[in-house]
PDB file of C-alpha atoms in Angstrom:
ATOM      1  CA  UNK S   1     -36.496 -17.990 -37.942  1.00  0.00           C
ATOM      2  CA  UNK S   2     -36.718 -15.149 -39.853  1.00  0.00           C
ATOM      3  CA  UNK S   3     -34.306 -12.878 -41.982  1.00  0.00           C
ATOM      4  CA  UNK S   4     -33.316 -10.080 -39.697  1.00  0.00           C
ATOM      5  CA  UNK S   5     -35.119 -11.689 -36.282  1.00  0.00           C
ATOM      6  CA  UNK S   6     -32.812 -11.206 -33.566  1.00  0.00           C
ATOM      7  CA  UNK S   7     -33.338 -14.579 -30.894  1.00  0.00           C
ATOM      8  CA  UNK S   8     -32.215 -13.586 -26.618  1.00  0.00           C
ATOM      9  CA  UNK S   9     -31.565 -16.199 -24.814  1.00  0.00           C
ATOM     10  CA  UNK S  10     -31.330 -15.760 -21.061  1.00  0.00           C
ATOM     11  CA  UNK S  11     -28.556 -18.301 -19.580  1.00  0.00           C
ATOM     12  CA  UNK S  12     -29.663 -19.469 -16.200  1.00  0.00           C
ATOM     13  CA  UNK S  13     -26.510 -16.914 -14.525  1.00  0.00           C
ATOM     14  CA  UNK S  14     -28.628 -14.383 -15.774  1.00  0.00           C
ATOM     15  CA  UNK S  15     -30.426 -13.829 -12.085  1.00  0.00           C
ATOM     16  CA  UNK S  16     -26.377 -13.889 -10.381  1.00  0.00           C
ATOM     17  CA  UNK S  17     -25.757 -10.978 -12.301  1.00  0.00           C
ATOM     18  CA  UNK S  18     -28.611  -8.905 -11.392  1.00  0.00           C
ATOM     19  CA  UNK S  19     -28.185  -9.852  -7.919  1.00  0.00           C
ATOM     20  CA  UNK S  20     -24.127  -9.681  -8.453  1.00  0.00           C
ATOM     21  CA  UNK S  21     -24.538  -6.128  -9.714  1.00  0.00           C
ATOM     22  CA  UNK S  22     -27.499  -5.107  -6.890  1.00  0.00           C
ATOM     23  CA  UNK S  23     -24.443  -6.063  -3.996  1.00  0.00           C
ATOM     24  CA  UNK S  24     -21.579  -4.676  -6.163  1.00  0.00           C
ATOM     25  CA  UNK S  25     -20.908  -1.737  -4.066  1.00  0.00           C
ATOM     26  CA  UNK S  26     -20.935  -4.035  -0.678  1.00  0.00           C
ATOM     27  CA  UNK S  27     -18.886  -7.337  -1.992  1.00  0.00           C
ATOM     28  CA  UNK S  28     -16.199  -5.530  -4.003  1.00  0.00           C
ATOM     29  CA  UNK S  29     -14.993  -3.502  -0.801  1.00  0.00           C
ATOM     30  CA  UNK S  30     -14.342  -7.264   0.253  1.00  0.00           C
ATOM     31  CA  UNK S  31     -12.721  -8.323  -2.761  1.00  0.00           C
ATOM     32  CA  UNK S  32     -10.753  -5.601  -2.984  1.00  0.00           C
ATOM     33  CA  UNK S  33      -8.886  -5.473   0.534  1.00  0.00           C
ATOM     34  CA  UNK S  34      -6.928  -8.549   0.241  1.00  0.00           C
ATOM     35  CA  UNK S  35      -4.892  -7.667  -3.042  1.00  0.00           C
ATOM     36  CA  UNK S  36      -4.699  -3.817  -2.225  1.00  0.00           C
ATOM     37  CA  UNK S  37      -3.450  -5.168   1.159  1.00  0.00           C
ATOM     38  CA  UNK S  38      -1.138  -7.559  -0.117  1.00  0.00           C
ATOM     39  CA  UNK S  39       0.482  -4.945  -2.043  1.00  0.00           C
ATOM     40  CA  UNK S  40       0.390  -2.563   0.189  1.00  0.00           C
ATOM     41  CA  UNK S  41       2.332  -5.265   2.559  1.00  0.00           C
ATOM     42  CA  UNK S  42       4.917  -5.943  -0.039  1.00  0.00           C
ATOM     43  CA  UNK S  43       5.391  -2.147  -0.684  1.00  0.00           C
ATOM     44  CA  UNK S  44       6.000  -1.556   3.661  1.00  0.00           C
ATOM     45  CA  UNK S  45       8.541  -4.373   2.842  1.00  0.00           C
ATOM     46  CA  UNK S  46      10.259  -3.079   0.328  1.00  0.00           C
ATOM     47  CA  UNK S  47      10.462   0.764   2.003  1.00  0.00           C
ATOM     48  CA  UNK S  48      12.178  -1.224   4.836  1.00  0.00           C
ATOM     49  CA  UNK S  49      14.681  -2.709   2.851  1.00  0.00           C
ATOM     50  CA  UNK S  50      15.183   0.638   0.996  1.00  0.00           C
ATOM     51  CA  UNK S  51      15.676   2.663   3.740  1.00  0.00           C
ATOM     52  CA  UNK S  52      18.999   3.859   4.820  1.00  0.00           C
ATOM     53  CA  UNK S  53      20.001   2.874   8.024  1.00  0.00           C
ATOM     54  CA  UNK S  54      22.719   5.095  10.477  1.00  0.00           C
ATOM     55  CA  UNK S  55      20.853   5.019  13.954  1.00  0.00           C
ATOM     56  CA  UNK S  56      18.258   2.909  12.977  1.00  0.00           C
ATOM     57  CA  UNK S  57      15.285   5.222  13.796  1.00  0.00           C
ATOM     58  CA  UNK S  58      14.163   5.970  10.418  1.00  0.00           C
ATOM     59  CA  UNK S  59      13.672   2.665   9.819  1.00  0.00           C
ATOM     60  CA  UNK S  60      11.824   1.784  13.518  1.00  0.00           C
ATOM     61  CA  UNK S  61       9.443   4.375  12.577  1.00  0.00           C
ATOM     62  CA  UNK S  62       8.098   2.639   9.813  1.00  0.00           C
ATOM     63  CA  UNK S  63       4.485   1.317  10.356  1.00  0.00           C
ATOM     64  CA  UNK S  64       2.847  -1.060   8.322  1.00  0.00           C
ATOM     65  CA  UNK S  65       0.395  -0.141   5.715  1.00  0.00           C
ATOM     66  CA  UNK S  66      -2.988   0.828   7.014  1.00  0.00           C
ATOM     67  CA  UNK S  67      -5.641  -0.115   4.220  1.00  0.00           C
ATOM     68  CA  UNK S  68      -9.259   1.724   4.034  1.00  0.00           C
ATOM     69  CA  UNK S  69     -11.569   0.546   1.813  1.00  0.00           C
ATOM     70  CA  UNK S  70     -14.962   2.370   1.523  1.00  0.00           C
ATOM     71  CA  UNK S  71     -17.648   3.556  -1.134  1.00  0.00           C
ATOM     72  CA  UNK S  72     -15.121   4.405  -4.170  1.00  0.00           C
ATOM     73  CA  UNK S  73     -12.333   4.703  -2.667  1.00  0.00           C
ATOM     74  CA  UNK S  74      -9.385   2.351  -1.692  1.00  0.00           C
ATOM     75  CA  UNK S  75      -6.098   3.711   0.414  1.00  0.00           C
ATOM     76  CA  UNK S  76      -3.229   2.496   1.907  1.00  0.00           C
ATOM     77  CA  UNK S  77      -0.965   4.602   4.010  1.00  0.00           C
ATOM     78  CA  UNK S  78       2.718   4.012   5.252  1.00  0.00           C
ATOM     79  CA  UNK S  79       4.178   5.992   7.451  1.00  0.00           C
ATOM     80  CA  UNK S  80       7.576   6.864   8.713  1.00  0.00           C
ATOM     81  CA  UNK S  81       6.908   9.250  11.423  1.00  0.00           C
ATOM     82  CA  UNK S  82      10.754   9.836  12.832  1.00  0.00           C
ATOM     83  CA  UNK S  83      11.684  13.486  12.448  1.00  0.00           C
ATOM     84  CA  UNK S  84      13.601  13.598   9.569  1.00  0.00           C
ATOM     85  CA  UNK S  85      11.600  11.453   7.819  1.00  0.00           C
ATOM     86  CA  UNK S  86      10.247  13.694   5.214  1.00  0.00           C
ATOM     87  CA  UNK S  87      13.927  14.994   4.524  1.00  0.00           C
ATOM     88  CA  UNK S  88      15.279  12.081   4.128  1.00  0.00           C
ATOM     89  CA  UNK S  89      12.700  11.210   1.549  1.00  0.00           C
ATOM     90  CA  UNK S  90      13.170  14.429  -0.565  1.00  0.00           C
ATOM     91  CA  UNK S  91      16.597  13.982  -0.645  1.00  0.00           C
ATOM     92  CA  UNK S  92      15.431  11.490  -3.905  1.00  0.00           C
ATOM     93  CA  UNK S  93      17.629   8.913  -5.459  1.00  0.00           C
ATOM     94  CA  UNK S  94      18.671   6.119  -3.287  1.00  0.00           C
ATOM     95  CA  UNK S  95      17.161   8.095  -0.326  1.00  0.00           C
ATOM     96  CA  UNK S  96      13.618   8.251  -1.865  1.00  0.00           C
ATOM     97  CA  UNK S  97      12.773   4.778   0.123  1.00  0.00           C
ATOM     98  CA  UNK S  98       9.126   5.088  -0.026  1.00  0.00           C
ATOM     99  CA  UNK S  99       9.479   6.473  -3.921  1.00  0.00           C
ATOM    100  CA  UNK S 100      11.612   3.739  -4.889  1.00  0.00           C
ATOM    101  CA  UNK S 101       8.894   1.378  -2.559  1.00  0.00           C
ATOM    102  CA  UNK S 102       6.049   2.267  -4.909  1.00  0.00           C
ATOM    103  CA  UNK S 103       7.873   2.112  -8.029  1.00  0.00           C
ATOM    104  CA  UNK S 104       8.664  -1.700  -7.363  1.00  0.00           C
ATOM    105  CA  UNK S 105       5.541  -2.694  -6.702  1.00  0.00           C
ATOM    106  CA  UNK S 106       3.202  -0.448  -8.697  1.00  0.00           C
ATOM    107  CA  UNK S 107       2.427  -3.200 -11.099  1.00  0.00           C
ATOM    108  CA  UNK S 108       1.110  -5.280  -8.069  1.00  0.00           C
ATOM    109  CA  UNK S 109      -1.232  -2.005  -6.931  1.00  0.00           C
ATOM    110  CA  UNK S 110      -2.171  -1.772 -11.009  1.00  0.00           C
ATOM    111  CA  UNK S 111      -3.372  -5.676 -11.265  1.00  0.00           C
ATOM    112  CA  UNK S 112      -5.336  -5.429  -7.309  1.00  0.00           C
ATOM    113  CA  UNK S 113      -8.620  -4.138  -8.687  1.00  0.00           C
ATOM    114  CA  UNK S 114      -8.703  -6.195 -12.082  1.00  0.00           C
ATOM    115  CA  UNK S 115      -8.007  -9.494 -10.333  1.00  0.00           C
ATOM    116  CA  UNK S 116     -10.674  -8.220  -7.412  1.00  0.00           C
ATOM    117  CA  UNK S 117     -13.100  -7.259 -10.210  1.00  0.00           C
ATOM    118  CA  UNK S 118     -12.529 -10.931 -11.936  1.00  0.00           C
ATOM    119  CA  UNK S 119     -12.510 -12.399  -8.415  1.00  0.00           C
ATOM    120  CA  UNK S 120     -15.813 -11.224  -7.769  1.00  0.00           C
ATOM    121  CA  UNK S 121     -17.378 -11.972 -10.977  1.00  0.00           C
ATOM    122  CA  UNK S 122     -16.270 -15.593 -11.221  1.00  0.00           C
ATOM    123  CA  UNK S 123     -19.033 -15.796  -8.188  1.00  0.00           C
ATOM    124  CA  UNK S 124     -21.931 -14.792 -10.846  1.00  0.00           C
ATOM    125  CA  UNK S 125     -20.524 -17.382 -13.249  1.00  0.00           C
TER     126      UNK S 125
END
């Protein structure tokens, strides 16, 4: 070799990457559900437990996360659709349940995507 000659070498994973990065768009909408969901579950949880409870129709309200995943974009909505539900909420402090819901478990809604993204790329390893 030569001073200053730069040598590529192509590992054989070289092709699942290409191919990895061609489907990206497709296979990480798949990846991504099941953590996204998964927190989403724990956060529905946690709003339930959070909650304050007199007649017990706040808390029946409550409906379990629905999680869209689409082209850039990943959601998950909980609602409490009793009357007051919105009230209740603003009140903040210990009546904040779906505020004090996201705040324990934003870490697991921070690590979703990285472990989706690391998911997905063990497959072009």
């Amino acid at each position: 070799m030569v001073a200053g000659e730069a040598v590529v070498t192509i590992t054989p994973n070289f092709e699942k990457w290409i191919v990895g990065m061609d489907r990206l768009p497709i296979e990480l909408e798949g990846v991504v559900e099941r953590p996204w969901r998964a927190a989403a579950d724990v956060m529905f949880d946690r709003s339930q437990q959070y909650v304050h409870v007199i007649t017990g129709e706040l808390k029946s309200s409550g409906k379990a996360a629905a999680v869209k995943v689409g082209p850039g974009e990943v959601t998950a909505e909980i609602e409490y659709d009793a009357p007051y539900a919105i009230y209740e909420e603003q009140r903040g402090g210990s009546h904040a349940y779906l505020t004090r819901a996201f705040q324990s478990t934003s870490d697991l809604f921070e690590h979703a995507l990285p472990k989706a993204w690391e998911e997905l790329v063990a497959t072009w390893r």
